[in-house]
Coordinates of C-alpha atoms in Angstrom, one line a residue:
X1 CA -49.1 -66.0 -41.7
X2 CA -48.0 -68.7 -39.4
X3 CA -50.2 -71.6 -38.4
X4 CA -49.7 -74.2 -35.8
X5 CA -51.3 -77.2 -34.2
X6 CA -50.8 -79.1 -31.0
X7 CA -51.3 -82.9 -31.1
X8 CA -52.2 -85.3 -28.4
X9 CA -49.3 -86.3 -26.1
X10 CA -47.7 -89.4 -27.8
X11 CA -46.4 -92.5 -26.1
X12 CA -42.7 -92.3 -25.8
X13 CA -40.2 -95.0 -26.1
X14 CA -37.7 -93.6 -23.6
X15 CA -35.0 -96.0 -24.6
X16 CA -35.1 -94.6 -28.3
X17 CA -35.3 -91.0 -27.1
X18 CA -32.4 -91.6 -24.7
X19 CA -30.3 -93.1 -27.6
X20 CA -31.2 -90.1 -29.9
X21 CA -30.3 -87.7 -27.1
X22 CA -26.8 -89.2 -26.7
X23 CA -26.3 -89.2 -30.6
X24 CA -27.3 -85.5 -30.5
X25 CA -24.8 -84.9 -27.7
X26 CA -22.0 -86.7 -29.4
X27 CA -22.8 -84.6 -32.7
X28 CA -22.5 -81.3 -30.8
X29 CA -19.1 -82.4 -29.5
X30 CA -18.0 -83.1 -32.9
X31 CA -19.1 -80.1 -35.0
X32 CA -20.9 -76.9 -34.9
X33 CA -24.7 -77.2 -34.5
X34 CA -27.3 -75.0 -36.3
X35 CA -30.2 -73.4 -34.9
X36 CA -32.4 -74.5 -37.8
X37 CA -31.8 -77.5 -40.2
X38 CA -33.5 -77.3 -43.5
X39 CA -34.4 -80.9 -44.5
X40 CA -34.2 -81.3 -48.2
X41 CA -34.5 -84.8 -49.8
X42 CA -33.7 -84.6 -53.6
X43 CA -34.6 -86.9 -56.4
X44 CA -34.3 -86.0 -60.0
X45 CA -35.1 -82.3 -59.4
X46 CA -32.4 -80.6 -61.4
X47 CA -34.9 -78.3 -63.1
X48 CA -36.1 -76.9 -59.8
X49 CA -33.0 -76.8 -57.6
X50 CA -31.6 -73.4 -58.6
X51 CA -34.8 -71.5 -57.6
X52 CA -35.1 -73.7 -54.5
X53 CA -31.5 -72.7 -53.3
X54 CA -32.0 -69.1 -54.3
X55 CA -34.9 -69.0 -51.9
X56 CA -32.9 -70.6 -49.1
X57 CA -29.8 -68.6 -49.4
X58 CA -31.7 -65.3 -49.0
X59 CA -33.3 -66.3 -45.7
X60 CA -33.2 -63.3 -43.5
X61 CA -32.8 -65.4 -40.3
X62 CA -29.3 -66.4 -41.4
X63 CA -26.4 -64.5 -39.9
X64 CA -27.2 -62.1 -36.9
X65 CA -30.3 -63.9 -36.2
X66 CA -29.0 -67.4 -36.1
X67 CA -27.3 -70.3 -38.0
X68 CA -29.0 -72.3 -40.8
X69 CA -27.9 -75.7 -41.9
X70 CA -28.8 -77.3 -45.3
X71 CA -29.2 -81.0 -45.0
X72 CA -29.6 -82.7 -48.3
X73 CA -30.1 -86.5 -48.9
X74 CA -29.7 -87.4 -52.6
X75 CA -32.0 -90.5 -53.3
X76 CA -30.2 -92.0 -56.3
X77 CA -30.9 -89.1 -58.8
X78 CA -30.1 -90.0 -62.4
X79 CA -30.1 -86.5 -63.7
X80 CA -27.9 -83.5 -62.8
X81 CA -29.3 -83.1 -59.2
X82 CA -26.2 -84.1 -57.3
X83 CA -23.9 -81.9 -59.4
X84 CA -26.1 -78.8 -58.9
X85 CA -26.1 -79.4 -55.1
X86 CA -22.3 -79.6 -55.2
X87 CA -22.1 -76.4 -57.3
X88 CA -24.1 -74.6 -54.7
X89 CA -22.2 -75.8 -51.7
X90 CA -19.5 -73.2 -51.7
X91 CA -22.1 -70.3 -52.1
X92 CA -23.9 -71.4 -49.0
X93 CA -20.7 -72.0 -46.9
X94 CA -19.4 -68.5 -48.0
X95 CA -22.5 -67.0 -46.5
X96 CA -22.1 -68.9 -43.3
X97 CA -24.5 -71.6 -43.7
X98 CA -23.7 -75.2 -42.6
X99 CA -23.9 -77.7 -45.3
X100 CA -24.4 -81.4 -45.3
X101 CA -24.8 -83.6 -48.4
X102 CA -25.0 -87.3 -48.6
X103 CA -26.3 -89.7 -51.0
X104 CA -28.0 -93.1 -51.1
X105 CA -25.3 -95.5 -52.4
X106 CA -27.6 -98.6 -52.7
X107 CA -28.6 -97.9 -56.3
X108 CA -32.3 -98.2 -55.4
X109 CA -34.5 -95.2 -54.7
X110 CA -36.0 -95.5 -51.1
X111 CA -38.7 -92.9 -51.4
X112 CA -39.3 -89.3 -50.0
X113 CA -40.2 -90.3 -46.5
X114 CA -37.1 -92.4 -45.9
X115 CA -35.0 -89.9 -47.6
X116 CA -36.4 -87.1 -45.4
X117 CA -35.6 -89.1 -42.3
X118 CA -32.0 -89.7 -43.5
X119 CA -31.7 -85.9 -43.9
X120 CA -33.0 -85.4 -40.4
X121 CA -30.6 -88.0 -39.0
X122 CA -27.5 -86.2 -40.4
X123 CA -28.6 -82.7 -39.4
X124 CA -27.8 -80.9 -36.1
X125 CA -30.2 -78.1 -35.6
X126 CA -32.5 -77.5 -32.6
X127 CA -35.3 -76.8 -35.1
X128 CA -36.4 -78.8 -38.2
X129 CA -37.6 -77.0 -41.3
X130 CA -39.1 -79.4 -43.9
X131 CA -38.6 -78.3 -47.4
X132 CA -39.4 -79.9 -50.8
X133 CA -36.8 -79.6 -53.7
X134 CA -39.4 -78.0 -56.0
X135 CA -40.6 -75.4 -53.5
X136 CA -39.4 -71.8 -53.1
X137 CA -39.4 -70.4 -49.5
X138 CA -40.2 -66.7 -48.7
X139 CA -37.1 -64.9 -47.4
X140 CA -38.7 -64.5 -44.0
X141 CA -40.2 -68.0 -43.7
X142 CA -37.6 -69.3 -41.2
X143 CA -37.5 -66.1 -39.2
X144 CA -41.2 -66.0 -38.7
X145 CA -41.6 -69.7 -38.0
X146 CA -38.9 -69.9 -35.4
X147 CA -40.5 -67.0 -33.6
X148 CA -43.7 -69.0 -33.4
X149 CA -41.9 -72.2 -32.5
X150 CA -40.2 -70.5 -29.4
X151 CA -43.6 -69.5 -28.1
X152 CA -45.1 -72.8 -28.9
X153 CA -42.3 -75.3 -28.7
X154 CA -44.5 -78.3 -28.8
X155 CA -46.5 -77.2 -32.0
X156 CA -46.3 -78.4 -35.5
X157 CA -46.1 -75.1 -37.5
X158 CA -47.1 -74.4 -41.1
X159 CA -47.7 -71.5 -43.3
X160 CA -50.1 -70.7 -46.3
X161 CA -48.6 -71.2 -49.8
X162 CA -49.1 -70.1 -53.5
X163 CA -48.8 -72.2 -56.6
X164 CA -47.1 -71.7 -59.9
X165 CA -48.7 -71.7 -62.3
X166 CA -51.1 -69.5 -60.4
X167 CA -54.4 -71.3 -61.2
X168 CA -53.2 -74.9 -60.8
X169 CA -55.1 -76.8 -58.0
X170 CA -57.1 -73.5 -57.6
X171 CA -60.0 -75.1 -55.6
X172 CA -57.6 -76.7 -53.1
X173 CA -55.5 -73.6 -52.8
X174 CA -58.6 -71.4 -51.9
X175 CA -59.9 -73.9 -49.4
X176 CA -56.4 -74.4 -47.7
X177 CA -55.5 -70.7 -47.5
X178 CA -58.7 -69.7 -46.1
X179 CA -58.8 -72.0 -43.2
X180 CA -59.4 -70.4 -39.7
X181 CA -57.6 -71.5 -36.6
X182 CA -60.7 -73.5 -35.6
X183 CA -60.9 -75.1 -39.0
X184 CA -57.3 -76.3 -38.8
X185 CA -58.5 -78.7 -36.1
X186 CA -62.0 -79.4 -37.3
X187 CA -61.2 -80.2 -41.0
X188 CA -58.1 -82.3 -40.4
X189 CA -60.2 -85.5 -40.9
X190 CA -61.3 -84.1 -44.3
X191 CA -57.9 -83.2 -45.5
X192 CA -54.3 -82.5 -44.2
X193 CA -54.6 -78.9 -42.9
X194 CA -50.9 -78.2 -42.7
X195 CA -49.0 -79.0 -45.9
X196 CA -46.0 -80.9 -45.3
X197 CA -43.4 -78.7 -47.1
X198 CA -44.4 -75.9 -44.8
X199 CA -43.7 -77.8 -41.6
X200 CA -41.5 -76.4 -38.9
X201 CA -40.9 -77.8 -35.4
X202 CA -38.4 -78.5 -32.6
X203 CA -36.2 -81.5 -33.0
X204 CA -37.8 -82.8 -29.7
X205 CA -41.2 -82.7 -31.3
X206 CA -40.0 -84.6 -34.6
X207 CA -38.5 -87.3 -32.3
X208 CA -41.6 -87.7 -30.3
X209 CA -43.8 -88.3 -33.3

């Protein structure tokens, strides 16, 4: 099931937006652009990456429906994360995905928010799909979310989720997964009602907020 929220119209720094739009135009001239960019910051997640990548490479949207890009920013991992990413690159490319991988070369971890922004900055997709390195996406996630985004281009779109192990954070899971459309709005002051790793939006929406 797809959930979406519309926020208030933000104040826009037109100079910043104009600069971003020019960067976007330049990127399109230089390389193929994706329909959807999966934004994947990674840090010491070697134990989870194979399952994460298995979920992404089986996305039903890829191919006849459209083009997916995997945009990865490695934030100074000290385990085998970077090598696993490199090992998967050819498998994705062979299936027609676009693949972008870069690393933080400063030697200091900058945190998931900054790393996520770096992955967005190097990506090309018209739509942004947020993904955590220890999550597994349903094979139809992107297909269903882009359908909703095309109908509601200004919305922030999320989904329900399940946990592994099954009973971990059981109370929170039950509350979150039983929210009605009205409660998505009303209970946002109690708790985040769209879990970040399920977020999907247009690039324009991302830039505005």
